[in-house]
GROMACS .gro file of C-alpha atoms in nm:
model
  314
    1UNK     CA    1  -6.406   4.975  -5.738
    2UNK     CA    2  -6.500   5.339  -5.841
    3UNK     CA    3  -6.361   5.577  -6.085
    4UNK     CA    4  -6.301   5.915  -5.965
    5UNK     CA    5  -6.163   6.181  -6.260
    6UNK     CA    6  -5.856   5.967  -6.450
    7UNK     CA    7  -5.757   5.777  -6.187
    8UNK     CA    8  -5.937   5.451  -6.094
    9UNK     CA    9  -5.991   5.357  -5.724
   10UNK     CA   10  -5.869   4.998  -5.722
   11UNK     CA   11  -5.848   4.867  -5.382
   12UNK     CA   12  -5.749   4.972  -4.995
   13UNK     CA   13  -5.655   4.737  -4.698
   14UNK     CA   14  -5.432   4.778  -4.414
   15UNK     CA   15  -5.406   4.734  -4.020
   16UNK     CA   16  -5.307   4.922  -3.753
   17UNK     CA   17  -4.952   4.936  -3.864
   18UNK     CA   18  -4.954   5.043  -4.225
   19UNK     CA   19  -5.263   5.080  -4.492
   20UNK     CA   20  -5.226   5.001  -4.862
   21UNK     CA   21  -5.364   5.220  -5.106
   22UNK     CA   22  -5.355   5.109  -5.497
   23UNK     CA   23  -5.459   5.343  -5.755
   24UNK     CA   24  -5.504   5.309  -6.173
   25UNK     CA   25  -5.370   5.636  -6.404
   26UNK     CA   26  -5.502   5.579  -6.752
   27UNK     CA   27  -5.110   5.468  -6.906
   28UNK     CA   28  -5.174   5.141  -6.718
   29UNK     CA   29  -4.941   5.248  -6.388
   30UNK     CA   30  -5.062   5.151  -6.121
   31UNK     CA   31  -4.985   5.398  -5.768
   32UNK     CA   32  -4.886   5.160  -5.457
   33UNK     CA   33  -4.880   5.347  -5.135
   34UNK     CA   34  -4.824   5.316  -4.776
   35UNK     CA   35  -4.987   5.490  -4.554
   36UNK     CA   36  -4.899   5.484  -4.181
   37UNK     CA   37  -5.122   5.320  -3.913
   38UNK     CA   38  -5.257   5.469  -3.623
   39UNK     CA   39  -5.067   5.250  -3.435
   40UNK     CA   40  -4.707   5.251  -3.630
   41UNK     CA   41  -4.451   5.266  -3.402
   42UNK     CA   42  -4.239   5.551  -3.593
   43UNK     CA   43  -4.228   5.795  -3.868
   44UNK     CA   44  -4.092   5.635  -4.240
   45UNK     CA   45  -3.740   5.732  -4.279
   46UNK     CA   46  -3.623   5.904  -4.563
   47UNK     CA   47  -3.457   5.616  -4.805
   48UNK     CA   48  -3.047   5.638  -4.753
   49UNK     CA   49  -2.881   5.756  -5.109
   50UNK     CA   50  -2.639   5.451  -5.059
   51UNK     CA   51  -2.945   5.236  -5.044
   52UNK     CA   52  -3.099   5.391  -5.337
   53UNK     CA   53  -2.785   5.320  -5.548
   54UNK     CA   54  -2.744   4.988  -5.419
   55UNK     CA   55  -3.136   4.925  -5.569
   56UNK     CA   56  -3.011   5.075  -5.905
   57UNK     CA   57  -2.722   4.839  -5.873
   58UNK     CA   58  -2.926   4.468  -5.822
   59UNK     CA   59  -3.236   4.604  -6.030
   60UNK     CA   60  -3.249   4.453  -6.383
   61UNK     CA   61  -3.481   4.399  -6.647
   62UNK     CA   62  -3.722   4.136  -6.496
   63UNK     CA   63  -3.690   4.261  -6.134
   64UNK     CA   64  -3.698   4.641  -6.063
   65UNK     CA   65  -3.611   4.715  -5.658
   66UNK     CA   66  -3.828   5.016  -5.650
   67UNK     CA   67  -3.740   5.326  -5.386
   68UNK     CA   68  -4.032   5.572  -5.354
   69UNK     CA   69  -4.138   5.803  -5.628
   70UNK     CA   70  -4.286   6.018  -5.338
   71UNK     CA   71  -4.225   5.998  -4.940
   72UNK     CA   72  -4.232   6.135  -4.630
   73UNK     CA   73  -4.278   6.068  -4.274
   74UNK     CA   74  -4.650   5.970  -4.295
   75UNK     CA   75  -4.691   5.797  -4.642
   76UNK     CA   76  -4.457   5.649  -4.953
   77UNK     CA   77  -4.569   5.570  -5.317
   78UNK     CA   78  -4.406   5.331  -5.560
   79UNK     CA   79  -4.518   5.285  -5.925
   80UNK     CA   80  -4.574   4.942  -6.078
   81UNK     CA   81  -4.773   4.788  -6.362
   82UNK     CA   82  -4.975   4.525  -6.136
   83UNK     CA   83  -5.249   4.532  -5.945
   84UNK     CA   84  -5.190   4.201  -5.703
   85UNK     CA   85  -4.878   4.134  -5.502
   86UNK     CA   86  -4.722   3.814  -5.546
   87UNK     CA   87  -4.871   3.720  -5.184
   88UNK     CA   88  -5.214   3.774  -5.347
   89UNK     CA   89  -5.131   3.591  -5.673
   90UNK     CA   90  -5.010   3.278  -5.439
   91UNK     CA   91  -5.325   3.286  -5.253
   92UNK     CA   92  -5.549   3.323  -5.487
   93UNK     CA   93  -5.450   3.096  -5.823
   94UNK     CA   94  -5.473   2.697  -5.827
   95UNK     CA   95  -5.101   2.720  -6.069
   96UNK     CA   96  -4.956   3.013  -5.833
   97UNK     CA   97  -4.613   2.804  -5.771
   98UNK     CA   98  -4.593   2.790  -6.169
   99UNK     CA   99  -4.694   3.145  -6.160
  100UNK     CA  100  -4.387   3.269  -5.905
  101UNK     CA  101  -4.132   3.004  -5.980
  102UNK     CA  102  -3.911   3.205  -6.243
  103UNK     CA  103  -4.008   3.533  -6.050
  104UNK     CA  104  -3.848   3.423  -5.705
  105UNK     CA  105  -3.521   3.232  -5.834
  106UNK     CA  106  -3.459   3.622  -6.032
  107UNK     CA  107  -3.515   3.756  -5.731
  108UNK     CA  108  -3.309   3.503  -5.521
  109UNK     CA  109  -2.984   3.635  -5.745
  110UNK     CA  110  -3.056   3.986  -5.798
  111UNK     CA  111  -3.105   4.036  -5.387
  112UNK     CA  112  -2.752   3.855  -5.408
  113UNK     CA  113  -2.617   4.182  -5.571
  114UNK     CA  114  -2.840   4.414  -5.323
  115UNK     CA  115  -2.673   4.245  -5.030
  116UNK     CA  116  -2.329   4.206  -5.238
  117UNK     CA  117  -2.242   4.551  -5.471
  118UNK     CA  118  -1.896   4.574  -5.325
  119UNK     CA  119  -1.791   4.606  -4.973
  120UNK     CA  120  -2.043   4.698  -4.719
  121UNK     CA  121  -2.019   5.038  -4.659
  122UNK     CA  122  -1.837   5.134  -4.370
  123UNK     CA  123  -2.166   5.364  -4.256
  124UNK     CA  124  -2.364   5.033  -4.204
  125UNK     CA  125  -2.364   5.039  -3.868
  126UNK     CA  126  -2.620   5.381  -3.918
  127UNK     CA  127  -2.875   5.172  -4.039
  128UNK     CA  128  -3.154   5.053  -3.837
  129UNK     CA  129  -3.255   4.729  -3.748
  130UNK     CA  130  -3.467   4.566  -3.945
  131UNK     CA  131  -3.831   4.667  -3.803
  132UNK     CA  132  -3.979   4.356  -3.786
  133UNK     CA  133  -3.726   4.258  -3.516
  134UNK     CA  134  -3.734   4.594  -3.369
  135UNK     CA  135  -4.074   4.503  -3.275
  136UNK     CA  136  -4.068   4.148  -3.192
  137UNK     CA  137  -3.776   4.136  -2.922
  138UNK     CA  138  -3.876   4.394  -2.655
  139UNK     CA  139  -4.232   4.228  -2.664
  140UNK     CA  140  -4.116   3.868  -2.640
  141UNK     CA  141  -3.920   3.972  -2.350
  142UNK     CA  142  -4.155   4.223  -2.183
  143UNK     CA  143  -4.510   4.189  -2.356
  144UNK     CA  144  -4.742   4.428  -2.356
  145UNK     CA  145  -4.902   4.635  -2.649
  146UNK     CA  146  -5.171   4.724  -2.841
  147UNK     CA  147  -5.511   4.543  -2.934
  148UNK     CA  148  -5.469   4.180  -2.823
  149UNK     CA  149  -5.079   4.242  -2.798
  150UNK     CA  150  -5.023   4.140  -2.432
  151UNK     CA  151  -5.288   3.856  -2.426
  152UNK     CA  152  -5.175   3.705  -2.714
  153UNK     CA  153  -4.834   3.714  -2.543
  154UNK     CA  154  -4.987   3.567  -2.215
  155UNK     CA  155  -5.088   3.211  -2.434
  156UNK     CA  156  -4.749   3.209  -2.607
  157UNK     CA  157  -4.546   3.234  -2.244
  158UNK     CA  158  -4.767   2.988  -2.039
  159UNK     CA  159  -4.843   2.767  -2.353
  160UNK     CA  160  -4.515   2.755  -2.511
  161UNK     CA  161  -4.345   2.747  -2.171
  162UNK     CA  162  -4.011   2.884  -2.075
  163UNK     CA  163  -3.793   2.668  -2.277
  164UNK     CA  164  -3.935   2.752  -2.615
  165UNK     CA  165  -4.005   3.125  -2.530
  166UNK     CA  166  -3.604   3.119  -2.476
  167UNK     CA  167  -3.523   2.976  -2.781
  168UNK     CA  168  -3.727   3.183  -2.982
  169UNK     CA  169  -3.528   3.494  -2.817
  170UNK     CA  170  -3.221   3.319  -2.890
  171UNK     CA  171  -3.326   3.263  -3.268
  172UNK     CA  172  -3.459   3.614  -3.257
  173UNK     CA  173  -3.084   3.743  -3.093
  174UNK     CA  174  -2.898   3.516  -3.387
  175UNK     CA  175  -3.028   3.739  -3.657
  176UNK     CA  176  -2.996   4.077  -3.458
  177UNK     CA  177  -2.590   4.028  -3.331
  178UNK     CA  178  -2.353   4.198  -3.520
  179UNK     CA  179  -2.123   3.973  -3.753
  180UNK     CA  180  -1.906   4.084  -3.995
  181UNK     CA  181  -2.127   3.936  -4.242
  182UNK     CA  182  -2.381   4.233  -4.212
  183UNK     CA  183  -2.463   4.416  -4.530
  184UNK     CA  184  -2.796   4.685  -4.614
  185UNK     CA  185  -3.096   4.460  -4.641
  186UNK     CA  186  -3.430   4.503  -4.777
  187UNK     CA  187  -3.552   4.485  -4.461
  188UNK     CA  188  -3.913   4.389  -4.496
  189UNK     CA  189  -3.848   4.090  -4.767
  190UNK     CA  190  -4.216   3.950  -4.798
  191UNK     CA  191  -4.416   3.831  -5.133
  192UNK     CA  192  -4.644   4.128  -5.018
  193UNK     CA  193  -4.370   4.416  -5.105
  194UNK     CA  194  -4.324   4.185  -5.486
  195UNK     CA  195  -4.540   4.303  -5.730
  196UNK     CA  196  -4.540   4.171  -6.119
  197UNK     CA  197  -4.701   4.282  -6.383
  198UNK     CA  198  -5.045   4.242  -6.491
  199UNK     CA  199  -4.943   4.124  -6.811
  200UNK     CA  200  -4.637   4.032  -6.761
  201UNK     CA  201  -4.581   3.946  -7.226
  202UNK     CA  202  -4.530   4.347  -7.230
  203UNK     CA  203  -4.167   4.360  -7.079
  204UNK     CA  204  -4.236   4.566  -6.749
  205UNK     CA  205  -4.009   4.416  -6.451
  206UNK     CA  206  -4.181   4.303  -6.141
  207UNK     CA  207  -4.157   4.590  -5.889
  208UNK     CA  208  -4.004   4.518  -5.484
  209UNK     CA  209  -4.091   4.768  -5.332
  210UNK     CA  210  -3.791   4.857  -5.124
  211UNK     CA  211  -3.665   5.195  -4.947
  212UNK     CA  212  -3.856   5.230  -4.628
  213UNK     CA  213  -3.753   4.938  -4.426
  214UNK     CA  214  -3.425   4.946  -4.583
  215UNK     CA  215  -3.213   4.805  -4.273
  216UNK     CA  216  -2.911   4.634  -4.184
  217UNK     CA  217  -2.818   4.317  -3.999
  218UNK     CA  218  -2.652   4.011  -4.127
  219UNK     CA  219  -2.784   3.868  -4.502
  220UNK     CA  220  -2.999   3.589  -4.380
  221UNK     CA  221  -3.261   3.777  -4.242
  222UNK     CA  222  -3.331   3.935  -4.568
  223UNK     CA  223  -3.377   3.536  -4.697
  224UNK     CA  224  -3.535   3.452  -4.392
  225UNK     CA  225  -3.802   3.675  -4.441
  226UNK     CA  226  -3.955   3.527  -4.723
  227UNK     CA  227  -3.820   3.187  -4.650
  228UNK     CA  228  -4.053   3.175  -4.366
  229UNK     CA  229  -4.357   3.376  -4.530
  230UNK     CA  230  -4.378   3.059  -4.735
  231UNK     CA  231  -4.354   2.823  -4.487
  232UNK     CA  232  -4.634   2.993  -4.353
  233UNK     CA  233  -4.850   2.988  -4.661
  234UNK     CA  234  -4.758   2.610  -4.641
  235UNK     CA  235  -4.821   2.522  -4.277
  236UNK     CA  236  -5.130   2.703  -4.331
  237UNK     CA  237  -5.270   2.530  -4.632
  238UNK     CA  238  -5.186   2.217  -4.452
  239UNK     CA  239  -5.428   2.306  -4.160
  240UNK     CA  240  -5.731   2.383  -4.427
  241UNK     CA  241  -5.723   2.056  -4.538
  242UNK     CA  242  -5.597   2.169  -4.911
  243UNK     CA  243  -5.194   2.089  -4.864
  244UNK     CA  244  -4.951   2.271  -5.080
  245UNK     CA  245  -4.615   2.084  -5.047
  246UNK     CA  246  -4.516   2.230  -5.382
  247UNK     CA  247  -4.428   2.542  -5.170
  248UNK     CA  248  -4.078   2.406  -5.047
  249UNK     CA  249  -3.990   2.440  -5.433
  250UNK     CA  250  -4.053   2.797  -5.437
  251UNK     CA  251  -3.806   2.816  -5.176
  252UNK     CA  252  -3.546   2.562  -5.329
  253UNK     CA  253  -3.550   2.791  -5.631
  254UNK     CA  254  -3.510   3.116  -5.457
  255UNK     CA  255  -3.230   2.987  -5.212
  256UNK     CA  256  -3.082   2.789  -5.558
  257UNK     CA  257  -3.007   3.109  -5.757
  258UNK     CA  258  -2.952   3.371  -5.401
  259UNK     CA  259  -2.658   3.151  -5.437
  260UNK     CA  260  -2.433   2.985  -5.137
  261UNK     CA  261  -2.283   3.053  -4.843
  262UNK     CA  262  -2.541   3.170  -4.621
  263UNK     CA  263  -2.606   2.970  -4.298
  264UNK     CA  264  -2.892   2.730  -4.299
  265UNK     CA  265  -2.938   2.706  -3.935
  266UNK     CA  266  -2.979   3.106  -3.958
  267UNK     CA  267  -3.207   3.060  -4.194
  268UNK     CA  268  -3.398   2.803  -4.060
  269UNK     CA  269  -3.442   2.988  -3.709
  270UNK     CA  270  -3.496   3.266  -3.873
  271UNK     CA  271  -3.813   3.140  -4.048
  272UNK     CA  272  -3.974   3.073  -3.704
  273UNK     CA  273  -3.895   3.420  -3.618
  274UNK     CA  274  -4.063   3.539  -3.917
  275UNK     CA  275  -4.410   3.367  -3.852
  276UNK     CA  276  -4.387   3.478  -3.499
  277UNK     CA  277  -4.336   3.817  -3.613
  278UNK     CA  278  -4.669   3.800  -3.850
  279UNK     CA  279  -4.846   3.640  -3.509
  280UNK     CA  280  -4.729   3.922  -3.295
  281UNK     CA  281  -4.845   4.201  -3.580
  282UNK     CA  282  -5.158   4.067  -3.618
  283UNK     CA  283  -5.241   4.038  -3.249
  284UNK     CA  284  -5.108   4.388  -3.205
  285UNK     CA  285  -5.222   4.565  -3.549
  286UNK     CA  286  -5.553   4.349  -3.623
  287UNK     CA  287  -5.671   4.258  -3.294
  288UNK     CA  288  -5.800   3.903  -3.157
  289UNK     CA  289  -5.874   3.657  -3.417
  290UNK     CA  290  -5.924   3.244  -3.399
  291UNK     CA  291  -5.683   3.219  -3.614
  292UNK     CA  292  -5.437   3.304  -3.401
  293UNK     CA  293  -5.513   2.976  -3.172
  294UNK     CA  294  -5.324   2.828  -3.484
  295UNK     CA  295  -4.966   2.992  -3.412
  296UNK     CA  296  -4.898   2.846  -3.095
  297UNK     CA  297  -4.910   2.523  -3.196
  298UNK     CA  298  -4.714   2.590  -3.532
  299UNK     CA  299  -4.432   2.805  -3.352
  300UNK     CA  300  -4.386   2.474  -3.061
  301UNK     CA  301  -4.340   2.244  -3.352
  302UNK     CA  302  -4.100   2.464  -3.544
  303UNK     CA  303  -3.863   2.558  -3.255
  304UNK     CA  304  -3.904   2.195  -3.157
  305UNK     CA  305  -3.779   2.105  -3.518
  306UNK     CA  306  -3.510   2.429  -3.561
  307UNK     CA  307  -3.697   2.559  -3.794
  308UNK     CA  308  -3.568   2.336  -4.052
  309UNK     CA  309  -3.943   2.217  -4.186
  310UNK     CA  310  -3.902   2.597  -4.361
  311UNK     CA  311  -3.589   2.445  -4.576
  312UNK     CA  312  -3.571   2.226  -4.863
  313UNK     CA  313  -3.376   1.914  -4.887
  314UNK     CA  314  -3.403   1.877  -4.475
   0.00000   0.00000   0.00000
């Protein structure tokens, strides 16, 4: 960590795909931006004005859906008061569930009103795809890629086998097709993008930081986004030997207050989809890793189960 002039150097990280920059000003903001990778498949669009009203709309005074303060094609900035995402906080502190508890059942109803400000604009249909599925589908069908894209896809097709690789295109198709449940999403809804305060006793909301993948498809794959991020983090922590089944309650209390009438299957399936999303970025954005030895396994199980390991109450 350096110091350079008034603004303090806090931390960078990033892949192929996208590098995160944070950065301290002396009021306490801190600067969050995206840069893109080397490998990112397109330029950043500029945020929709619908979408940026729709933010104002479900933001309140604990959760704050941020659109950039600055962007273009190559790079977006977002200001928040914390320095850790809520991914971060969850892997790094023993009473993290505690922690994120309150946090995620806010955000569970106030990404109610993002998806929900009225009737879905009849310019939907302009919207993009979300781009984590924009990515996945042409490779599970074709393959290919950067980095250890297309070997990584070799082990999934001859160890998964046919069967499995076609349901995990069908799960992947469920939360692409049209229905006339599709809304705006978020579009990349992970515990990364959610970042709370430092100190959280001085009022500032927790920052989403929303606007760049703002997409549109139907609701749940907005929820199953971070629905499957933590089933993840929990199928993971499982495998080091330090289980944390307290995880499903983070995702009782975010589905709880999101509120009803979303489908669970949808959900469920698309939780698998989500993890083999995050397999398919790091193969293609990172590179070969051991790690990734761990996914096949974990994805056969799920799409042997539906998913439904991912849901609470199942």
């Amino acid at each position: 960590m350096t110091v350079l002039g008034e603004e303090e150097q806090i931390a960078t990280y990033g892949t192929g795909l996208q590098t995160t920059r944070l950065t301290g000003a002396p009021d306490g903001t801190v600067r969050w931006q995206h840069t893109r990778g080397r490998d990112h498949p397109a330029p950043y669009p500029t945020t929709p004005a619908g979408f940026v009203a729709r933010a104002r709309e479900a933001s309140d005074d604990v959760i704050h859906f941020a659109t950039p303060v600055r962007a273009d094609g190559d790079s977006a900035t977002w200001h928040a008061t914390g320095r850790r995402s809520a991914a971060r906080v969850l892997l790094a502190d023993d009473d993290a569930c505690r922690q994120l508890s309150p946090l995620l059942g806010r955000l569970g109803s106030r990404l109610r009103i993002l998806h929900t400000p009225g009737p879905a604009p009849a310019h939907t249909s302009g919207y993009p795809l979300p781009p984590g599925l924009a990515r996945l589908r042409p490779w599970l069908e074709r393959g290919g890629g950067t980095r250890a894209g297309a070997g990584f896809h070799y082990r999934m097709r001859t160890q998964l086998g046919p069967a499995r690789m076609a349901k995990l295109r069908d799960f992947t198709d469920a939360l692409i097709r049209p229905t006339d449940q599709d809304t705006v999403l978020h579009g990349w809804l992970t515990l990364g993008n959610v970042v709370p305060p430092d100190t959280p006793d001085t009022g500032a909301p927790t920052v989403v930081l929303s606007g760049v993948e703002v997409a549109r498809a139907r609701p749940e794959a907005d929820l199953a986004w971070l629905v499957g991020e933590i089933e993840e983090f929990r199928r993971t922590a499982e495998l080091s030997g330090a289980p944390k089944p307290q995880l499903l309650d983070l995702t009782a209390t975010f589905l709880h207050h999101y509120g009803p009438g979303y489908d669970r299957a949808v959900v469920a399936a698309g939780a698998v989809v989500r993890i083999a999303t995050h397999a398919h970025d790091f193969a293609h954005y990172v590179g070969w890793h051991a790690s990734l030895h761990t996914y096949i396994p974990m994805l056969a199980d799920l799409l042997d189960g539906d998913g439904l390991t991912s849901l609470p109450g199942t």
